[in-house]
Short mmCIF file of C-alpha atoms in Angstrom, two decimals:
data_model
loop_
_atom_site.label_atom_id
_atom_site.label_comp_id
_atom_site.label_asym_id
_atom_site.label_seq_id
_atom_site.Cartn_x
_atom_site.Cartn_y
_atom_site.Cartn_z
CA UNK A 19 127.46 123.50 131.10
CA UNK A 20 124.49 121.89 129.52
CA UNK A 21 124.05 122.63 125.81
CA UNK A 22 120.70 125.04 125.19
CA UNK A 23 118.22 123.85 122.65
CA UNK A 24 119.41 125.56 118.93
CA UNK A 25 117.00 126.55 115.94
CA UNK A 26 117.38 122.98 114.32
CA UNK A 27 116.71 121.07 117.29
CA UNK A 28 113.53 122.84 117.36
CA UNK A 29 112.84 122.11 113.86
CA UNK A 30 113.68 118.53 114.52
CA UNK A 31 111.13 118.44 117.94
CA UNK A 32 108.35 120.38 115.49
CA UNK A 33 108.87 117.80 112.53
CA UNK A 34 108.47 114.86 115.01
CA UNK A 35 104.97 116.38 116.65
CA UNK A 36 104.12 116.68 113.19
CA UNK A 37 104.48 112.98 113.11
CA UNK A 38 101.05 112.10 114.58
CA UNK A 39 98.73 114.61 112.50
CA UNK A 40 97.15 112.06 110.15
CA UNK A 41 94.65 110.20 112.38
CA UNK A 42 93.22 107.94 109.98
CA UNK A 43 95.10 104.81 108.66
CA UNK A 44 95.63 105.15 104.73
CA UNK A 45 94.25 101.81 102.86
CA UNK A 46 97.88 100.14 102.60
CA UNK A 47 98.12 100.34 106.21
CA UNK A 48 95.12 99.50 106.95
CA UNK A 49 95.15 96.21 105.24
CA UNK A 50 98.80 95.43 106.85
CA UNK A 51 97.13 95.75 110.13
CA UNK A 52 94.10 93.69 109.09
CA UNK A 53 95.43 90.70 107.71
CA UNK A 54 98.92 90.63 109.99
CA UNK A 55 99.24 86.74 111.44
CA UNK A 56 102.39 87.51 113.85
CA UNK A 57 105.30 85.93 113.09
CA UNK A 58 104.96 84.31 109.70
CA UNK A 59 103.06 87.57 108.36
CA UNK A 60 104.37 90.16 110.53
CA UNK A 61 103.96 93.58 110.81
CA UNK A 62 107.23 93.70 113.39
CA UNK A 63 110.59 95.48 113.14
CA UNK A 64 113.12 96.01 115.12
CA UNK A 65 116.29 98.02 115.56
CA UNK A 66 119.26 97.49 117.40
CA UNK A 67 121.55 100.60 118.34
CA UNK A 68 125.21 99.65 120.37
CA UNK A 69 126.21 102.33 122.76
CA UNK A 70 129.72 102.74 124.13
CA UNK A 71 128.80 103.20 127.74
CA UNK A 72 125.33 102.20 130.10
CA UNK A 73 123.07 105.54 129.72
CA UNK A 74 122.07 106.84 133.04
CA UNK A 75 118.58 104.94 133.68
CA UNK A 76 116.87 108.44 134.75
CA UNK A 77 117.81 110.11 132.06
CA UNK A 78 117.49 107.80 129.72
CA UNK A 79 113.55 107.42 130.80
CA UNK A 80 113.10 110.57 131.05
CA UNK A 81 114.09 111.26 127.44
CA UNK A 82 111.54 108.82 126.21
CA UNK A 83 108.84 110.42 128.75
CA UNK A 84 109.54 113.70 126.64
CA UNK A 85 109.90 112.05 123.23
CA UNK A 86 106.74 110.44 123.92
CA UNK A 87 104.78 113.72 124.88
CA UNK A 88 106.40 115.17 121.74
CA UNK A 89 105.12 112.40 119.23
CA UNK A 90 101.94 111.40 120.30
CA UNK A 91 101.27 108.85 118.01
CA UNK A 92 103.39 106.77 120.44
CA UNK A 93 100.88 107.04 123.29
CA UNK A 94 98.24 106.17 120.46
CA UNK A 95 96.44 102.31 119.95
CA UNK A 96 94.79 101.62 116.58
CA UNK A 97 91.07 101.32 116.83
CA UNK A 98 89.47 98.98 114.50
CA UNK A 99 85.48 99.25 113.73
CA UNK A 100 83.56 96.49 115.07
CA UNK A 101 83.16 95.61 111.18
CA UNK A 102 85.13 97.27 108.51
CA UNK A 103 82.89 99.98 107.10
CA UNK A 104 85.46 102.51 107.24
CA UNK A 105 89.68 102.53 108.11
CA UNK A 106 90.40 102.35 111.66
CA UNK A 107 91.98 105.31 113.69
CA UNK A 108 94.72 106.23 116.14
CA UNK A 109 92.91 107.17 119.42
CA UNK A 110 95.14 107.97 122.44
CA UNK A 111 95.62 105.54 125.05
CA UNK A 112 94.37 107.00 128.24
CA UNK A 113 95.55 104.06 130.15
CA UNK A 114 99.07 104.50 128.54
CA UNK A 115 102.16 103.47 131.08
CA UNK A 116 105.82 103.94 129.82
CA UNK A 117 106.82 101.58 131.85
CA UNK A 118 105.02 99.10 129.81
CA UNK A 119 106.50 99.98 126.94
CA UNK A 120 110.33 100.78 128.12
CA UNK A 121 112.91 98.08 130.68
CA UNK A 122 115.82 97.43 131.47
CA UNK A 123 117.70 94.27 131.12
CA UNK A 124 120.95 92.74 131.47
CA UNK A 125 121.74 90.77 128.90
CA UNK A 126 122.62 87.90 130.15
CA UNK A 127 125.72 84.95 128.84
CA UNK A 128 129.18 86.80 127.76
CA UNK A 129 127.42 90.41 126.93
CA UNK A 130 128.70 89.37 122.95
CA UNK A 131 126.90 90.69 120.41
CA UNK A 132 125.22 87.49 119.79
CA UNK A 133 123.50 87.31 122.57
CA UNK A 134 122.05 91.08 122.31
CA UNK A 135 120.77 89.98 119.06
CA UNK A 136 119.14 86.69 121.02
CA UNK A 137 117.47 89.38 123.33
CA UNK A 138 116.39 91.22 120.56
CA UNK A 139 114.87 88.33 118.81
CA UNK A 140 113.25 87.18 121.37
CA UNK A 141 111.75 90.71 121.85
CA UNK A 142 110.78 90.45 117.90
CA UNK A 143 109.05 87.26 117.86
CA UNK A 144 106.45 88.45 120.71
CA UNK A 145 103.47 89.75 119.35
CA UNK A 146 102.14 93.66 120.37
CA UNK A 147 99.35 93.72 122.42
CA UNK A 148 97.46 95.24 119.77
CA UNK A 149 95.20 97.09 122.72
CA UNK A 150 98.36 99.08 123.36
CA UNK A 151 100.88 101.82 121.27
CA UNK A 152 102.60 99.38 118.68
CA UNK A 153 106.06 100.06 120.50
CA UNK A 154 108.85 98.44 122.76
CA UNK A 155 111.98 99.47 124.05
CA UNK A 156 114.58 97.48 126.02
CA UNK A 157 117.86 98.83 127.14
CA UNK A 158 120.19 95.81 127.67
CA UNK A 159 122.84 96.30 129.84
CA UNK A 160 126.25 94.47 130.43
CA UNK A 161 127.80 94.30 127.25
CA UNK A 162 131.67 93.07 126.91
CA UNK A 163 133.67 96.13 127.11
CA UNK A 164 131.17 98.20 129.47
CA UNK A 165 128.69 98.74 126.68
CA UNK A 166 125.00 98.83 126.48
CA UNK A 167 122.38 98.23 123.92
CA UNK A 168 119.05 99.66 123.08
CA UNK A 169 116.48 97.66 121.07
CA UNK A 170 113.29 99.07 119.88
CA UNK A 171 110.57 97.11 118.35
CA UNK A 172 107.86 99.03 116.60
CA UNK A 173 104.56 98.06 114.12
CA UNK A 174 104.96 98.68 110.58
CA UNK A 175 101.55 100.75 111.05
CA UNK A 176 103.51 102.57 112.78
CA UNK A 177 106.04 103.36 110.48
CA UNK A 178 108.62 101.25 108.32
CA UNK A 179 111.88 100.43 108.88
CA UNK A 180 113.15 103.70 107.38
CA UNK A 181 110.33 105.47 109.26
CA UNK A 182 111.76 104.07 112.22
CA UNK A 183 115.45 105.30 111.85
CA UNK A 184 113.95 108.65 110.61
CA UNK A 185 112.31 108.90 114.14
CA UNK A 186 114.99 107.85 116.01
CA UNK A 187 117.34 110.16 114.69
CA UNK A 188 114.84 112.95 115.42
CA UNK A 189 115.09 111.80 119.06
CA UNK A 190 118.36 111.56 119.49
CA UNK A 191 120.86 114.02 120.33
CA UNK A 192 124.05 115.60 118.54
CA UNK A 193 126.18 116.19 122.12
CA UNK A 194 127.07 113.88 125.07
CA UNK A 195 125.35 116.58 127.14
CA UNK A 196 121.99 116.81 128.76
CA UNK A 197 119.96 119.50 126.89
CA UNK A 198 118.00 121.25 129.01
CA UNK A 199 114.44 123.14 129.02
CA UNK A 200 113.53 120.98 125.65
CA UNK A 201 109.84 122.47 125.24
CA UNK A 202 106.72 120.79 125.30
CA UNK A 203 104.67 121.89 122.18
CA UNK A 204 101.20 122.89 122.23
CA UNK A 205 99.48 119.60 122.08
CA UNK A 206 97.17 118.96 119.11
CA UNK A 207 93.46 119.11 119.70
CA UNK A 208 92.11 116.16 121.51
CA UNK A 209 90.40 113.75 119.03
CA UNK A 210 86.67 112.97 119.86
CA UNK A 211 86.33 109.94 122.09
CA UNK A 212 84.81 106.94 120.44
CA UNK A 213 84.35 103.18 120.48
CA UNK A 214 84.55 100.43 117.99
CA UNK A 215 80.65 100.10 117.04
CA UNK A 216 80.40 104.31 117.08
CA UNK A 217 83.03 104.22 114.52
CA UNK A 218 81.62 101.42 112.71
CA UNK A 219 78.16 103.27 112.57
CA UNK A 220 80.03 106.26 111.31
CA UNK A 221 81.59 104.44 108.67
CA UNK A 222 78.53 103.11 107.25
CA UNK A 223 76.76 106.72 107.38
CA UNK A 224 79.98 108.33 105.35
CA UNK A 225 79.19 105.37 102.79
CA UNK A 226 75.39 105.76 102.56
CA UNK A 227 75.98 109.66 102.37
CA UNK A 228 78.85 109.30 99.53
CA UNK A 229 77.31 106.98 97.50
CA UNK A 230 75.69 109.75 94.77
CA UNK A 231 78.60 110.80 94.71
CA UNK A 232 81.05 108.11 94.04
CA UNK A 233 78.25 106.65 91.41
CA UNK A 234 78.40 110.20 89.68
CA UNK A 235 82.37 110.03 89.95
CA UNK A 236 82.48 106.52 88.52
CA UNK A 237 79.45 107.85 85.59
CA UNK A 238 81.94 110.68 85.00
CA UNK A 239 85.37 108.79 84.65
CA UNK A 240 82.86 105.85 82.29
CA UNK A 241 81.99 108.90 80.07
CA UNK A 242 85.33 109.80 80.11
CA UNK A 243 86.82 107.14 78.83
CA UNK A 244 83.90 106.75 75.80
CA UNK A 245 85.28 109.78 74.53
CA UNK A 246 89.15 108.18 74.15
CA UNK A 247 88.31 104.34 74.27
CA UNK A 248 91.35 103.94 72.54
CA UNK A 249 93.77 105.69 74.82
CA UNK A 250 92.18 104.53 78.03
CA UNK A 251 91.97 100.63 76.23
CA UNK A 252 95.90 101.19 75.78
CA UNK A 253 96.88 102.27 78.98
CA UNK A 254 94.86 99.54 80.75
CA UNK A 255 97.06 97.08 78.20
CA UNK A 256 100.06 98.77 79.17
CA UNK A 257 99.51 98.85 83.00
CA UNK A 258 97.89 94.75 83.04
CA UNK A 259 100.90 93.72 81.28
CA UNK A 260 102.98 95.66 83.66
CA UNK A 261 101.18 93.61 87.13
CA UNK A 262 101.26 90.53 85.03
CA UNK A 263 105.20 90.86 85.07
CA UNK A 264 105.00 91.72 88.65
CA UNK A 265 103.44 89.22 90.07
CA UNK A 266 104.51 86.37 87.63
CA UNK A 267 107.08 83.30 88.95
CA UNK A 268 110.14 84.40 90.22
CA UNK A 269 112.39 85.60 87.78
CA UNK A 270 115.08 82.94 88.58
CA UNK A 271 114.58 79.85 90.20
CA UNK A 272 114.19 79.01 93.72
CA UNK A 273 116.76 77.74 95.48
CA UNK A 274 116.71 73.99 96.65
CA UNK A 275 118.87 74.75 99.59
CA UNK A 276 116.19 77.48 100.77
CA UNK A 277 113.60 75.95 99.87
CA UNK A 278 111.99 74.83 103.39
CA UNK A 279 110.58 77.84 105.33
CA UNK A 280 107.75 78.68 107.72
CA UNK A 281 108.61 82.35 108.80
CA UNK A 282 108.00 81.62 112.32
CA UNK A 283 111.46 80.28 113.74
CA UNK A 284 114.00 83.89 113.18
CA UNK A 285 117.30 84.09 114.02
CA UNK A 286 119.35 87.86 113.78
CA UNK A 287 122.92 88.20 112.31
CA UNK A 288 124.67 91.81 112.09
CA UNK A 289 127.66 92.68 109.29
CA UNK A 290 129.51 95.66 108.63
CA UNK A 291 131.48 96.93 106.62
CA UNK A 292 133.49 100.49 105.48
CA UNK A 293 130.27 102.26 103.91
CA UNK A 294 132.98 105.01 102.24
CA UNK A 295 134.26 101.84 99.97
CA UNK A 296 130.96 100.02 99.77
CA UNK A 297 129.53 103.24 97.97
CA UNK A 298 133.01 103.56 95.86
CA UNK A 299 132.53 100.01 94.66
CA UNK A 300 128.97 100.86 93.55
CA UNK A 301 130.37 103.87 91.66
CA UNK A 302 133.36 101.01 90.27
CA UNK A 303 130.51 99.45 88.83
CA UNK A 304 128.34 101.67 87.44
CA UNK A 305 125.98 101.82 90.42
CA UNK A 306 125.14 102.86 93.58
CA UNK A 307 125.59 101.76 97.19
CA UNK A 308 122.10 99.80 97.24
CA UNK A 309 123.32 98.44 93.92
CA UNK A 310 127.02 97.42 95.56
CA UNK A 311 124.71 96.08 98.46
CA UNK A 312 122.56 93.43 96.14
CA UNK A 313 125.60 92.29 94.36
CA UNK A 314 127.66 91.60 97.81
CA UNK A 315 124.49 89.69 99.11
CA UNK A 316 124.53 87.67 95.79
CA UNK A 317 127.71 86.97 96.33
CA UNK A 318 127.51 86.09 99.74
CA UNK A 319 124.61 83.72 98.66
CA UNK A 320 126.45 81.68 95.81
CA UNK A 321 128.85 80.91 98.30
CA UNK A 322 126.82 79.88 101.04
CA UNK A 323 125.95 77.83 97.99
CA UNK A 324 129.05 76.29 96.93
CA UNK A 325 129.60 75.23 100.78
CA UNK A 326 126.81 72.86 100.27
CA UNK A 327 127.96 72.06 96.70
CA UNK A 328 125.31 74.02 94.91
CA UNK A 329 125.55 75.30 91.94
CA UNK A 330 123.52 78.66 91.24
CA UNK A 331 123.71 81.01 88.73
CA UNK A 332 120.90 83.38 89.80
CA UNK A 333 119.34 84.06 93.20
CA UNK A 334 115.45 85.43 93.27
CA UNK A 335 116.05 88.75 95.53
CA UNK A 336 112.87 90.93 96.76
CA UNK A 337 114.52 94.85 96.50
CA UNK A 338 113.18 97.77 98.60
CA UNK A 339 112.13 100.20 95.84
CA UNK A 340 111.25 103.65 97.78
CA UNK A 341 107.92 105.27 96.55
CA UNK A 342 109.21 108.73 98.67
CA UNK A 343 108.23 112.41 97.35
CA UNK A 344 109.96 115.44 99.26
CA UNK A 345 106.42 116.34 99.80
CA UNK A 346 105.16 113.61 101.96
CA UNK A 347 105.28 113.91 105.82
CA UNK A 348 107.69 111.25 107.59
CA UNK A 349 106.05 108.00 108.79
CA UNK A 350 103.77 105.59 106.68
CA UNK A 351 104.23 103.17 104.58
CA UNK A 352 105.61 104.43 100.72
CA UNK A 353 107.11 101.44 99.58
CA UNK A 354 106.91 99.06 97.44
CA UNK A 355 108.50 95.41 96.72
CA UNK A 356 109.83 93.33 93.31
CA UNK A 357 111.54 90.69 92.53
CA UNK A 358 115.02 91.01 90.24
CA UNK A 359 117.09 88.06 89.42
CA UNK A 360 120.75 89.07 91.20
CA UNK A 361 123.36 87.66 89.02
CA UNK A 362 125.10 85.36 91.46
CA UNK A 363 126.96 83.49 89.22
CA UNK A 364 128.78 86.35 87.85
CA UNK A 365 132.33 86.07 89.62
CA UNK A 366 133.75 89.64 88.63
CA UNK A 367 132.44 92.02 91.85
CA UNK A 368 132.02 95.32 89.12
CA UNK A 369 130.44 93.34 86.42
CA UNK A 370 128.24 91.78 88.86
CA UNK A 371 127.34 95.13 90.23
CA UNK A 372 126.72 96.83 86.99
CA UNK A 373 124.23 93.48 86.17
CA UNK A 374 122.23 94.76 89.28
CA UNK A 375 122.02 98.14 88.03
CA UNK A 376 120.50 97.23 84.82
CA UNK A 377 117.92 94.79 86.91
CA UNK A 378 117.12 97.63 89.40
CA UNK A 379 116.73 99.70 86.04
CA UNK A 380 114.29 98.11 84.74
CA UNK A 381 111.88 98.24 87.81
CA UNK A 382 111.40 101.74 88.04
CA UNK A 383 110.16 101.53 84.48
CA UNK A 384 107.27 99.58 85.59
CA UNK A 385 103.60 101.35 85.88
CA UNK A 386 102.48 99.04 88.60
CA UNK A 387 105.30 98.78 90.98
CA UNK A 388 102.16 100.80 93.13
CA UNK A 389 99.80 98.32 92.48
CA UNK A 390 99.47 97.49 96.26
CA UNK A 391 98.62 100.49 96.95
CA UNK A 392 96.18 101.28 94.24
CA UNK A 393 94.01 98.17 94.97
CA UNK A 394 94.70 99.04 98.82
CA UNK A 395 91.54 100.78 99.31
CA UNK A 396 89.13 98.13 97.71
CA UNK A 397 91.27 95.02 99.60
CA UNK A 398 91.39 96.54 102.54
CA UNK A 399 87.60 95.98 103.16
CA UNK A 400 87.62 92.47 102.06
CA UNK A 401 88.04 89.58 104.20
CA UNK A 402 91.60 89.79 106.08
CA UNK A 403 93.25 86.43 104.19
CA UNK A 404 92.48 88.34 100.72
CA UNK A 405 94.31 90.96 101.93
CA UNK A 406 96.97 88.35 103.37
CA UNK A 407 96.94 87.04 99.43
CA UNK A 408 97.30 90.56 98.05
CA UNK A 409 100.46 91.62 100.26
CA UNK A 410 102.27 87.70 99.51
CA UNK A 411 101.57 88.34 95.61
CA UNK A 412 105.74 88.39 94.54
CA UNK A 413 107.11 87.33 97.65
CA UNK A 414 108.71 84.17 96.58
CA UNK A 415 111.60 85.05 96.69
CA UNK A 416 114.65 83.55 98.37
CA UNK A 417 115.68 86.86 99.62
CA UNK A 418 115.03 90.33 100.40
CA UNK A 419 117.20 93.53 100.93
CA UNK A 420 116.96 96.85 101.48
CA UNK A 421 118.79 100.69 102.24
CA UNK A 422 118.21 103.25 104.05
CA UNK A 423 120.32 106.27 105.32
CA UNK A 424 121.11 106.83 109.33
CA UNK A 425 122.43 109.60 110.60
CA UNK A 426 125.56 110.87 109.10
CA UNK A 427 126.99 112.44 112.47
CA UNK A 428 126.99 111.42 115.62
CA UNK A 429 124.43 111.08 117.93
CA UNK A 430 123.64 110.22 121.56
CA UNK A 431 121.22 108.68 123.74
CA UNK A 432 120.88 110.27 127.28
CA UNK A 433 125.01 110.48 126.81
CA UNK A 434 125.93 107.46 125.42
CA UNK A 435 127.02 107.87 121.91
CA UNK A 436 125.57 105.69 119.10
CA UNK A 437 128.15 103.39 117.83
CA UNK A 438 125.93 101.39 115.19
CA UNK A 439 122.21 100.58 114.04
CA UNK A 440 120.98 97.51 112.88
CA UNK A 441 117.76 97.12 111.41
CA UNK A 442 115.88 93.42 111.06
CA UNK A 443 113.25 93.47 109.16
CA UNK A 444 110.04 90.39 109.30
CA UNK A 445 110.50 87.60 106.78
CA UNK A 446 107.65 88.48 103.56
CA UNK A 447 108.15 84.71 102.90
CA UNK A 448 111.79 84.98 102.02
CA UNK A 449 114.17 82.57 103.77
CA UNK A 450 115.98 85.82 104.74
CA UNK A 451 115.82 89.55 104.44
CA UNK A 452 119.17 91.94 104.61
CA UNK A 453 118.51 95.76 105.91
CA UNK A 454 121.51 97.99 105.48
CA UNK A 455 121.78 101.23 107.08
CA UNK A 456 124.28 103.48 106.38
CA UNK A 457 125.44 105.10 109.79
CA UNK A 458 128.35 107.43 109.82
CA UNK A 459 131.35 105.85 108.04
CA UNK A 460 129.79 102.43 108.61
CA UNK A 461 127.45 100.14 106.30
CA UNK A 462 125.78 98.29 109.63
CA UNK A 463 123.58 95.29 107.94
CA UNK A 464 121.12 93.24 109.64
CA UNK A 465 119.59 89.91 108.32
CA UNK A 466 116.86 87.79 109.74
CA UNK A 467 116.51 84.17 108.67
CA UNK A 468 114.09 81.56 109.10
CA UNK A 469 116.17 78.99 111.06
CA UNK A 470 114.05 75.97 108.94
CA UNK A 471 115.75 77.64 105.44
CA UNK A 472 119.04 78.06 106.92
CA UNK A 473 120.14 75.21 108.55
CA UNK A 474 124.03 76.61 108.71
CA UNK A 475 123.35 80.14 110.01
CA UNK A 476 127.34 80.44 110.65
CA UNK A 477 128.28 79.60 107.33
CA UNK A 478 125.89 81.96 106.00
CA UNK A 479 127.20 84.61 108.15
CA UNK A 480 130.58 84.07 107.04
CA UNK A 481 129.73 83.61 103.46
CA UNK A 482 127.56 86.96 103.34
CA UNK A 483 130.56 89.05 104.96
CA UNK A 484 132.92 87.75 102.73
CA UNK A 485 130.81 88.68 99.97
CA UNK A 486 130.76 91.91 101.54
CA UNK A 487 134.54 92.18 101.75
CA UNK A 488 134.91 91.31 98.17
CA UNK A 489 132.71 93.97 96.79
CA UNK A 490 133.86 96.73 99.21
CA UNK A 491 137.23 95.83 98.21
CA UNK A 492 136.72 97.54 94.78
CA UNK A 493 136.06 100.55 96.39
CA UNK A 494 139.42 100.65 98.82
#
């Protein structure tokens, strides 16, 4: 018999309606969206999820019919005013088709992983038709073994790659079996229709309105600060020198072997690895999994390295540092990125992971690891490359990596059950960035290169698992 919706999965449906209740794109996001130049400054993810078996087609769009209803900011396009007098909006798409948005595909060659990943790339490196909901799906059908796979692209706007799993896991479903009589919540009210010169003109009457009272605000937080000139003059000293450190030069040098790199030419590779010894090596060393994570990828990269008869002792990594409170709704963008110098050179796995852990340390003692998003709201009315310049300020790295959790327990699309998640991330101007997501008992890593940086993609492959071998080791 089919399995009747429970309590939770009603909780789950509610907190994914709840999704799409903030119309109005916050500054950071708005000045992603404005000064995105698809691929080298791309506003693209994408996520891979292996199934064990081909999901019946009807069902499976069906599903996505009903998730769609559910979270309407997936049958929402941004609107942008004709000039930028105010933050542009999520309106609802009244022309939206799913079948625009969601295929079917067989995958074409052997069915290998590799060439899933090609499909997915090559699903990655088209741009959104930014007149549409920032979203793609492709099932891809054929897979070695009787497998399918199910790629989904989505628009940082959107959400972020954490976002993303967040929603998916939402969607997805704990039992093989169809559940039936999911309900439709109560829509939200319908927005006001507009257009791109109405919102525009509203923009401008908000600012013309506001103005006394942002001058009286600013008056207020000048007298203010008369009254402690000392404390404010401090804190200004403390927070510049904080940004200064930020944004400086790369805390190690560049690597020459990496050194070439557009952003436009990607390529995907997916690792794994046991995640139950990945996170006991972190604890080995003092750390935690993310921690473990950095020091295999450091690893990984010094030998990539020492094939081509490099010598490095540190490797400039871009970390994922999660600006999260349990009070914020899912979606957004709550993030922010800085540079460490992962100690490569340090041969021991647990000495090199404890190094990491004092690096990541360090960062969250920073005041402006927000600094993005507290200049957001001024930059994101300037001229598109400033805000371009903004977002690359600390990107020169040679690498970037990130974790986030997946679901813990299984889950199933339409029947088939999930057997892994891969997340690839765009390239910030690294010559590659490294997602892990930890997905039931698996650490299921996803790196994107840019194919002019990496000339020897299967060396690097093999280098960065056996990095990850050697760290999870600890931890067996």
């Amino acid at each position: 018999m089919p399995d009747e919706p429970k309590a939770t999965d009603l909780e789950r449906w509610e907190a994914a309606a709840a999704w799409s209740r903030r119309p109005v794109l916050d500054p950071l996001e708005t000045m992603t969206w404005r000064s995105e130049r698809h691929p080298a400054r791309s506003g693209t993810s994408c996520t891979v999820i292996l199934l064990d078996r081909e999901p019946d087609w009807e069902r499976f769009r069906a599903a996505h019919e009903w998730g769609t209803s559910l979270v309407r900011r997936l049958r929402q396009r941004v609107l942008d005013p004709t000039v930028p007098t105010t933050a542009p909006i999520w309106v609802d798409d009244t022309h939206f088709a799913l079948d625009y948005h969601l295929r079917r595909q067989p995958v074409g060659g052997s069915g290998s992983m590799d060439d899933v990943l090609d499909v997915a790339r090559q699903l990655a490196l088209r741009p959104f038709d930014r007149s549409r909901p920032l979203w793609e799906g492709v099932l891809v059908t054929g897979l070695e073994g009787g497998g399918a796979a199910y790629v989904l692209k989505i628009h940082r706007v959107l959400t972020d790659s954490a976002g993303t799993v967040q929603l998916l896991s939402l969607l997805q479903s704990p039992t093989r079996r169809h559940t039936p009589n999911k309900p439709v919540l109560p829509p939200d009210e319908d927005m006001p229709e507009t257009d791109a010169l109405t919102l525009a003109r509203a923009g401008l009457r908000d600012n013309l309105a506001t103005a006394p009272t942002r001058a009286a605000q600013a008056l207020g937080a000048g007298l203010s600060a008369s009254l402690r000139p000392q404390t404010v003059v401090a804190e200004a000293l403390r927070y510049g020198a904080s940004v200064r450190r930020l944004v400086a030069a790369p805390p190690a040098p560049n690597s020459p072997l990496l050194a070439d790199r557009d952003g436009r030419s990607w390529r995907f590779l997916a690792l794994s690895c046991s995640l139950a010894e990945l996170r006991a090596a972190g604890r080995v060393g003092g750390g935690s999994l993310h921690d473990a994570f950095v020091a295999a990828l450091a690893g990984g990269l010094q030998r990539y390295h020492a094939a081509h008869g490099v010598h490095v002792d540190e490797i400039p990594i871009r970390l994922r540092v999660s600006l999260d409170r349990a009070e914020d709704p899912m979606g957004g963008l709550r993030f922010a990125g800085a540079m460490i110098a992962a100690p490569a050179g340090i041969e021991d796995p647990a000495d090199r992971i404890a190094a990491v852990r004092g690096e990541v340390l360090a960062l969250h003692t920073e005041r402006a690891l927000d600094a993005v998003r507290a200049f957001a709201p001024l930059v994101s009315r300037l001229p598109s490359d400033i805000g371009a310049a903004v977002l690359g300020v600390g990107v020169a790295a040679d690498a970037s990596a990130a974790t986030m959790q997946g679901p813990v327990r299984a889950t199933y699309m339409a029947g088939a059950k999930v057997q892994g998640m891969y997340p690839f991330g765009s390239l910030p101007g690294v010559a590659l960035a490294a997602t892990l997501l930890a997905h039931g008992d698996r650490a299921c890593i996803g790196v994107n290169i840019d194919e002019m940086a990496v000339r020897d993609p299967e060396v690097l492959r093999a280098s960065l698992q056996d990095g990850l071998d050697e760290v999870a080791a600890l931890g067996g």
